[in-house]
């Protein structure tokens, strides 16, 4: 907007009809009467105070922008700043004149400080240094003078309402920015800077704070960390967990009451056995015999039958003994259940196999390895003998050079030659650690452009193929292997209850939670729902109590 405004400035004497009569507001643009300048007027409201009458209000019509010109605007330029001279209740400071004189044009103070030099001294008050300048020696730094109401703060100044707290390491229980917090080590107060740039001793000590710790090294990606886990190091979860608190005597009384007299309370038995861990069941067996002089297993056999009896007796067996019992059952009599041999010997850890061998010897007075040799033949027999040694490498180290070489050996022993060198597959699959085998399978895919499982299906046959595929599947995803076993035991007409019971019972405290997830992922149906549709009666209720409804 240009100056002067359209129509010119108001005439010196105000608009026509002005000056007003006594008791009225002076005209717009006219200087205030002598002794009556500033805001508020000497006499207060009413009688010429603010706001002006309707004939000349605020804002002024079509005048200049901000700041207003020296001749008009709001408030009208007083004769001597604030507080107003004469007629006011504020005593004038010594030396005459007002307090802080306003800028000549209504803007910020001049670069060199306030016009006319520093403010005059007032008794009991030390005048602050001009804005942007250092205080006199011995005087603490002060905050810059705040601009008048309605004006913007100086550039770089804190906004209105910001607390004048210091920044740095706070004392215990104190937040950053609270008043009294020590300043950071790099901050030097103005007074200290004038004295040589060193902060006071107390400030330096507080600013140093506790020593900073070195940043933690970058963590390994989760996928890389999981890839280095051995089979017995994977985080798995069972559906059956120990109950707390546990009272073996109270449970024995409930068992006795459920089986005493005519009939059996199967619901009580199912609830007791499905909610106790295997270790707690062993204590119940011992306590029952101690309390009543009777064997709990014999009482259960006399009260139950069929699949419910088989499942409940399996739950009362310890893990190694149950596996040994299943292996003995698979090789007893005419014929051999090779799938059971594969499921147990090709999926257990070294420690588990050693415990199974000890239980087999203790209860059946036979050597597990010799029994396998007598019941099987060919390369499958060699694989089972290798598994019985419980000598697989279970370290987490991976040798990539070795993985590449052995992947090439597998390719040369299978896909690249006429016929198959089964012994070379046996050497690698039966002795290498699971992390090492994962690396070998990955390298094999790069060399042969085939998956190792596909090559085994093409090159092998019979039980040997089943054993090698079981190892490959467990190397990649052991819960998925057992999910497949569960599905095959229930698919089609009829149910293989022995396989169903064995997998559910043996994995109930190891990785049945992961098996349920793998089952849902592959077959798009929960294990709970499939068991519910393929079984019935108390046997179904016991299995569902072990599996659990959640995924």
XYZ file of C-alpha atoms in Angstrom:
551
model
C 0.000 0.000 0.000
C 1.375 3.424 -0.983
C 1.601 6.558 1.093
C -0.169 8.810 1.588
C -3.352 6.786 1.580
C -6.147 7.593 -0.844
C -7.803 10.789 0.233
C -4.707 12.002 2.060
C -4.102 12.195 5.743
C -6.801 13.607 8.000
C -6.667 17.398 8.377
C -4.688 18.639 11.340
C -7.774 19.625 13.191
C -9.628 16.344 12.525
C -12.653 15.771 10.379
C -15.411 18.301 10.084
C -17.284 18.757 13.275
C -14.206 18.265 15.322
C -12.598 18.864 17.739
C -15.424 17.532 19.792
C -17.105 19.333 22.534
C -15.909 18.819 26.078
C -16.546 15.271 27.206
C -16.358 13.798 23.648
C -13.648 11.813 21.843
C -11.197 13.807 19.697
C -11.426 13.316 15.967
C -9.580 10.584 14.117
C -6.074 11.665 13.182
C -6.014 14.620 15.556
C -3.317 14.692 18.185
C -4.501 14.045 21.708
C -5.055 17.018 23.957
C -2.149 18.130 26.097
C -1.652 15.961 29.102
C -4.124 13.366 27.849
C -1.999 11.169 25.550
C -1.420 7.445 25.865
C -3.655 4.609 26.913
C -5.701 4.537 29.067
C -6.840 8.189 29.105
C -6.265 10.093 32.309
C -9.913 10.234 33.259
C -10.722 6.598 32.321
C -14.072 5.510 30.846
C -16.333 7.121 29.752
C -15.462 10.439 28.213
C -13.002 10.008 25.398
C -11.557 6.564 26.227
C -11.244 3.476 24.070
C -13.025 2.316 22.000
C -13.589 5.430 19.886
C -17.095 6.413 18.875
C -18.773 4.938 15.868
C -17.655 7.810 13.646
C -14.038 6.892 13.691
C -13.446 3.295 14.979
C -10.614 0.857 14.551
C -9.180 -0.269 12.190
C -8.623 2.960 10.312
C -10.195 3.070 6.869
C -7.812 2.181 4.014
C -4.664 3.264 5.766
C -1.252 1.721 5.689
C -0.309 -1.831 6.806
C 1.660 -2.991 9.789
C 3.324 -1.178 11.530
C 1.012 1.850 11.223
C 2.389 5.184 10.088
C 3.748 7.484 12.710
C 0.792 9.855 12.407
C -2.008 7.417 13.184
C -2.872 3.795 13.904
C -3.535 2.031 17.148
C -2.637 3.057 19.747
C -2.091 6.746 18.894
C 1.554 7.741 19.349
C 1.904 9.082 22.878
C 4.002 12.001 23.767
C 6.388 10.127 26.022
C 5.857 6.331 25.956
C 4.438 4.231 28.767
C 3.370 4.903 31.496
C 1.493 7.996 30.276
C 2.595 11.304 31.728
C 0.257 13.302 33.892
C -3.119 12.263 35.117
C -1.887 8.655 35.753
C -1.434 6.772 38.941
C 2.057 5.621 37.924
C 4.841 7.810 39.333
C 7.311 8.994 36.708
C 10.787 7.461 37.050
C 13.673 9.620 38.163
C 15.039 11.833 35.452
C 11.674 12.448 33.865
C 10.282 10.834 30.761
C 8.573 7.480 30.491
C 9.729 3.894 30.949
C 10.730 2.081 27.822
C 10.058 4.515 25.000
C 8.319 2.907 22.069
C 10.112 2.703 18.737
C 9.660 5.708 16.557
C 7.750 3.751 13.951
C 6.106 1.068 16.100
C 8.555 -1.743 15.046
C 11.404 -3.465 16.869
C 14.035 -1.526 18.810
C 16.967 -0.094 16.968
C 19.979 -2.391 16.457
C 22.086 -0.558 18.983
C 19.581 -0.954 21.810
C 16.810 1.333 22.884
C 16.806 4.910 21.627
C 18.473 7.268 23.960
C 20.817 4.668 25.469
C 20.212 2.374 28.421
C 17.218 2.987 30.656
C 17.633 5.220 33.674
C 18.461 3.559 36.957
C 15.687 2.936 39.445
C 16.465 2.425 43.138
C 16.521 -1.301 44.003
C 16.454 -2.372 40.372
C 19.391 -3.163 38.101
C 18.631 -2.216 34.552
C 19.248 -5.092 32.102
C 21.721 -4.801 29.293
C 20.345 -3.768 25.910
C 19.055 -6.556 23.766
C 21.850 -8.559 22.122
C 24.677 -7.170 24.300
C 26.665 -8.705 27.151
C 25.835 -7.632 30.727
C 28.385 -5.707 32.787
C 31.007 -7.768 34.648
C 29.617 -9.414 37.759
C 26.013 -9.200 36.614
C 24.205 -12.448 35.688
C 22.774 -12.766 32.209
C 19.231 -11.538 31.866
C 16.452 -12.339 29.524
C 15.922 -9.939 26.639
C 13.226 -7.342 27.015
C 9.906 -8.635 25.810
C 8.153 -6.727 23.050
C 4.891 -4.958 23.688
C 1.577 -6.685 23.636
C 0.514 -7.780 20.187
C 4.037 -7.672 18.718
C 6.066 -10.613 17.498
C 9.030 -11.846 19.592
C 12.525 -11.089 18.281
C 14.013 -13.544 15.775
C 15.412 -16.631 17.551
C 13.571 -15.912 20.803
C 11.371 -18.526 22.465
C 7.634 -18.226 21.793
C 5.319 -16.746 24.384
C 4.650 -19.046 27.292
C 7.836 -21.173 26.871
C 9.431 -21.970 30.257
C 12.885 -20.498 30.811
C 14.305 -23.885 31.709
C 17.831 -24.920 30.883
C 18.756 -27.940 28.883
C 21.190 -30.693 29.635
C 21.521 -33.822 31.723
C 18.760 -33.604 34.370
C 19.118 -34.661 37.946
C 17.532 -37.992 38.975
C 13.776 -37.743 38.750
C 13.941 -34.554 36.682
C 12.812 -34.117 33.094
C 14.737 -32.363 30.348
C 13.970 -28.687 30.179
C 12.770 -28.354 33.778
C 14.049 -25.374 35.716
C 17.148 -26.242 37.655
C 18.384 -28.942 35.299
C 22.127 -28.571 34.677
C 23.157 -27.351 31.241
C 24.978 -29.671 28.825
C 28.747 -29.838 28.763
C 28.942 -27.803 25.557
C 26.943 -24.937 27.082
C 28.893 -22.145 28.733
C 26.911 -19.382 30.482
C 27.466 -15.864 29.290
C 29.096 -14.786 32.528
C 31.426 -17.795 32.433
C 32.293 -17.088 28.791
C 33.349 -13.586 29.724
C 35.565 -15.058 32.457
C 37.494 -17.307 30.087
C 35.067 -19.778 28.525
C 34.986 -22.317 31.393
C 31.757 -23.198 33.168
C 31.604 -23.216 36.971
C 32.893 -26.359 38.658
C 29.448 -27.471 39.835
C 27.964 -27.053 36.388
C 30.785 -28.957 34.711
C 30.440 -31.838 37.158
C 26.678 -32.024 36.693
C 26.917 -31.705 32.925
C 29.338 -34.584 32.589
C 26.721 -37.066 33.885
C 27.181 -40.810 33.704
C 29.573 -42.133 31.051
C 27.938 -42.869 27.739
C 27.757 -46.488 26.709
C 28.974 -47.636 23.340
C 26.138 -48.433 20.916
C 25.133 -52.083 20.839
C 26.358 -54.016 17.801
C 23.853 -54.527 15.042
C 21.790 -57.629 15.711
C 21.733 -60.478 13.268
C 18.629 -60.684 11.051
C 16.035 -63.060 12.521
C 16.067 -65.274 9.448
C 19.827 -65.672 9.607
C 19.685 -66.461 13.319
C 16.936 -69.029 12.816
C 18.871 -70.631 10.010
C 21.690 -71.475 12.414
C 19.491 -73.306 14.946
C 19.922 -77.010 15.423
C 16.919 -79.282 15.720
C 17.063 -79.298 19.521
C 17.488 -75.519 19.695
C 14.326 -74.495 17.902
C 11.788 -72.767 20.091
C 8.795 -75.100 20.280
C 5.795 -75.377 22.564
C 3.630 -78.226 23.793
C -0.094 -78.074 24.412
C 0.217 -79.888 27.759
C 1.975 -78.002 30.541
C 2.383 -78.724 34.273
C -0.526 -77.617 36.445
C 0.157 -75.363 39.402
C -0.531 -75.972 42.247
C -0.218 -79.738 42.014
C -1.306 -82.197 44.705
C -0.577 -85.838 43.811
C -2.528 -87.249 46.777
C -5.651 -85.271 45.908
C -5.435 -86.521 42.309
C -5.035 -90.110 43.478
C -8.191 -89.819 45.565
C -10.072 -88.560 42.508
C -8.742 -91.448 40.383
C -9.795 -93.924 43.064
C -13.247 -92.411 43.340
C -13.734 -92.363 39.538
C -12.905 -96.094 39.176
C -14.458 -97.397 42.377
C -17.696 -99.326 42.357
C -19.913 -100.067 39.390
C -19.108 -98.042 36.311
C -16.330 -95.566 35.604
C -16.368 -91.793 35.610
C -14.487 -91.336 32.334
C -14.997 -87.568 32.334
C -13.042 -87.208 35.592
C -10.252 -89.457 34.323
C -9.988 -87.488 31.069
C -9.894 -84.162 32.864
C -7.190 -85.350 35.262
C -4.885 -86.916 32.715
C -5.195 -84.305 29.963
C -4.281 -81.417 32.260
C -1.206 -82.952 33.957
C 2.294 -83.128 32.518
C 4.072 -86.435 32.008
C 6.281 -85.820 35.026
C 3.232 -85.186 37.197
C 1.589 -88.386 35.906
C 4.650 -90.388 36.990
C 4.298 -88.932 40.504
C 0.598 -89.839 40.497
C 1.435 -93.462 39.606
C 3.926 -93.736 42.456
C 1.672 -91.980 44.975
C -1.332 -94.117 44.009
C 0.590 -97.321 44.656
C 1.898 -95.902 47.933
C -1.570 -94.864 49.151
C -3.658 -97.849 48.060
C -1.140 -100.655 47.456
C -2.463 -101.075 43.929
C -1.041 -100.334 40.507
C -2.854 -97.475 38.764
C -2.104 -98.841 35.282
C -3.700 -102.192 36.150
C -6.800 -100.435 37.482
C -7.092 -98.365 34.294
C -6.785 -101.490 32.130
C -9.527 -103.160 34.097
C -11.867 -100.182 33.722
C -11.267 -99.051 30.125
C -10.873 -100.612 26.694
C -10.265 -99.858 23.052
C -8.658 -96.659 21.788
C -9.474 -94.789 25.010
C -7.465 -97.335 26.997
C -4.542 -97.238 24.545
C -4.402 -93.442 24.584
C -4.656 -93.182 28.366
C -1.976 -95.808 28.953
C 0.291 -94.032 26.465
C -0.068 -90.815 28.436
C 1.070 -92.593 31.629
C 4.289 -93.827 29.961
C 7.447 -91.733 30.055
C 8.589 -90.337 26.696
C 11.602 -92.617 26.085
C 9.735 -95.686 27.316
C 6.756 -94.936 25.069
C 9.043 -94.647 22.007
C 10.800 -97.888 22.956
C 7.406 -99.539 23.420
C 6.293 -98.388 19.972
C 9.523 -99.616 18.335
C 9.177 -103.013 19.997
C 5.554 -103.185 18.890
C 6.555 -102.290 15.303
C 9.045 -105.188 15.116
C 7.136 -107.780 17.139
C 5.556 -110.728 15.416
C 5.229 -111.306 11.728
C 6.061 -108.321 9.594
C 7.507 -104.931 10.476
C 5.953 -101.488 10.642
C 8.701 -99.590 8.861
C 6.853 -96.258 8.966
C 6.961 -96.325 12.773
C 10.693 -97.084 12.714
C 11.252 -94.150 10.365
C 9.021 -91.772 12.331
C 10.872 -92.401 15.598
C 14.506 -93.073 14.656
C 14.788 -90.468 11.858
C 13.248 -87.583 13.829
C 14.679 -87.841 17.360
C 17.750 -86.085 18.692
C 20.922 -87.898 19.828
C 19.913 -87.572 23.479
C 16.427 -88.931 22.819
C 17.774 -91.903 20.862
C 20.207 -92.792 23.654
C 17.341 -92.726 26.173
C 15.194 -94.900 23.867
C 17.987 -97.462 23.511
C 18.364 -97.651 27.298
C 14.612 -98.166 27.830
C 14.470 -100.771 25.064
C 17.285 -102.737 26.662
C 15.819 -102.405 30.161
C 12.274 -103.480 29.334
C 12.723 -105.934 26.456
C 16.219 -107.268 27.152
C 17.261 -106.696 23.583
C 19.588 -104.353 21.785
C 17.692 -101.895 19.601
C 20.288 -101.914 16.840
C 20.324 -105.718 16.610
C 16.560 -105.799 16.509
C 16.544 -103.346 13.592
C 19.151 -105.415 11.753
C 17.129 -108.589 12.197
C 13.888 -106.988 10.997
C 15.109 -104.933 7.994
C 17.490 -105.303 5.084
C 19.474 -103.540 2.396
C 20.241 -99.832 2.416
C 17.250 -99.170 4.670
C 18.832 -101.392 7.323
C 22.059 -99.365 7.017
C 20.136 -96.129 7.487
C 18.492 -97.421 10.689
C 21.831 -98.637 12.035
C 23.278 -95.177 11.370
C 20.369 -93.594 13.266
C 20.834 -95.970 16.228
C 24.369 -94.658 16.751
C 22.958 -91.306 17.978
C 26.036 -89.639 16.531
C 24.668 -86.893 14.308
C 26.584 -83.626 14.418
C 24.358 -81.214 16.360
C 26.548 -78.113 16.199
C 25.242 -74.881 14.703
C 28.306 -74.143 12.562
C 27.925 -74.116 8.786
C 30.839 -74.741 6.422
C 29.790 -73.337 3.052
C 32.753 -74.852 1.212
C 31.819 -78.248 2.591
C 28.167 -77.655 1.722
C 29.081 -76.905 -1.897
C 31.334 -79.963 -2.163
C 28.768 -82.340 -0.662
C 26.002 -80.895 -2.823
C 28.196 -81.745 -5.807
C 28.753 -85.247 -4.365
C 24.998 -85.798 -4.070
C 24.514 -84.630 -7.633
C 27.236 -86.977 -8.880
C 25.777 -89.865 -6.849
C 22.246 -89.414 -8.136
C 21.064 -87.233 -10.977
C 24.299 -87.206 -12.970
C 24.911 -90.941 -13.152
C 23.082 -93.992 -14.316
C 21.868 -95.629 -11.131
C 22.268 -94.211 -7.623
C 25.009 -94.367 -5.033
C 22.772 -94.725 -1.944
C 25.720 -94.985 0.427
C 26.825 -91.425 -0.414
C 23.365 -90.120 0.438
C 23.499 -92.111 3.690
C 26.871 -90.610 4.658
C 25.648 -87.040 4.286
C 22.026 -87.290 5.443
C 22.711 -89.456 8.507
C 25.678 -87.594 9.982
C 25.584 -83.876 9.119
C 23.942 -81.302 11.338
C 20.607 -79.847 10.339
C 21.993 -76.318 9.694
C 24.744 -77.847 7.528
C 22.206 -79.921 5.612
C 20.083 -76.821 4.962
C 23.092 -75.162 3.363
C 23.873 -78.319 1.373
C 20.295 -78.547 0.056
C 20.442 -74.924 -1.034
C 23.682 -75.503 -2.928
C 22.271 -78.683 -4.450
C 19.390 -76.734 -5.968
C 21.859 -74.306 -7.581
C 23.941 -77.137 -9.045
C 21.229 -79.542 -10.230
C 18.335 -77.134 -10.769
C 16.243 -79.620 -8.775
C 15.062 -79.804 -5.181
C 16.765 -82.511 -3.116
C 13.406 -84.049 -2.191
C 12.469 -84.309 -5.863
C 15.777 -85.997 -6.665
C 15.298 -88.533 -3.831
C 11.828 -89.372 -5.115
C 13.272 -89.900 -8.606
C 16.344 -91.871 -7.540
C 15.160 -93.912 -4.514
C 12.317 -96.325 -3.776
C 10.646 -98.165 -0.935
C 11.440 -97.625 2.737
C 14.830 -96.079 1.977
C 13.111 -93.284 0.067
C 10.731 -92.806 2.983
C 13.620 -92.583 5.459
C 15.618 -90.070 3.417
C 12.536 -87.924 2.765
C 11.710 -87.946 6.499
C 15.199 -86.565 7.253
C 14.881 -83.885 4.541
C 11.469 -82.816 5.819
C 12.672 -82.626 9.438
C 15.699 -80.587 8.364
C 13.400 -78.049 6.739
C 10.339 -78.118 9.017
C 9.915 -80.867 11.590
C 6.399 -79.777 12.699
C 5.269 -80.026 9.081
C 6.494 -83.635 8.919
C 4.302 -84.589 11.883
C 1.380 -82.584 10.494
C 1.579 -84.772 7.381
C 1.644 -87.896 9.523
C -1.476 -86.786 11.359
C -3.308 -85.973 8.144
C -2.451 -89.330 6.557
C -3.667 -91.168 9.683
C -7.156 -89.636 9.290
C -7.659 -89.084 5.573
C -9.850 -91.352 3.512
C -12.029 -94.143 4.845
C -11.148 -95.193 8.358
C -8.569 -93.862 10.799
C -5.159 -95.228 11.750
C -5.684 -94.689 15.469
C -2.295 -96.051 16.517
C -0.446 -93.485 14.393
C -2.822 -90.724 15.502
C -2.340 -91.556 19.189
C 1.435 -91.899 18.850
C 1.965 -88.518 17.231
C -0.444 -86.645 19.519
C 0.930 -88.206 22.707
C 4.638 -88.096 21.834
C 4.554 -84.464 20.665
C 2.059 -83.106 23.228
C 4.772 -81.566 25.413
C 7.337 -80.817 22.680
C 5.981 -79.050 19.598
C 2.275 -79.821 19.188
C 1.493 -76.087 19.061
C 3.721 -75.714 15.983
C 2.297 -78.912 14.479
C -1.220 -77.483 14.735
C -0.115 -74.325 12.938
C 1.614 -76.339 10.202
C -1.506 -78.515 9.815
C -3.721 -75.485 9.298
C -1.222 -73.899 6.904
C -1.006 -76.933 4.630
C -4.516 -78.391 4.816
C -6.587 -75.268 5.574
C -8.355 -77.058 8.387
C -7.621 -77.143 12.094
C -6.332 -80.350 13.645
C -9.033 -80.038 16.310
C -11.769 -80.012 13.687
C -10.364 -82.984 11.801
C -9.988 -85.105 14.947
C -13.501 -84.124 15.971
C -14.857 -85.439 12.668
C -12.825 -88.694 12.608
C -13.187 -89.925 16.191
C -16.003 -90.282 18.698
C -16.946 -90.791 22.329
C -14.595 -90.493 25.283
C -11.648 -91.300 23.014
C -12.422 -88.165 20.989
C -12.790 -86.079 24.138
C -9.399 -87.226 25.423
C -7.629 -86.437 22.152
C -9.298 -83.027 21.916
C -8.368 -82.327 25.533
C -4.698 -82.905 24.662
C -4.724 -81.039 21.351
C -6.647 -78.014 22.587
C -9.052 -75.904 20.589
C -6.816 -72.923 19.826
C -4.307 -72.828 16.994
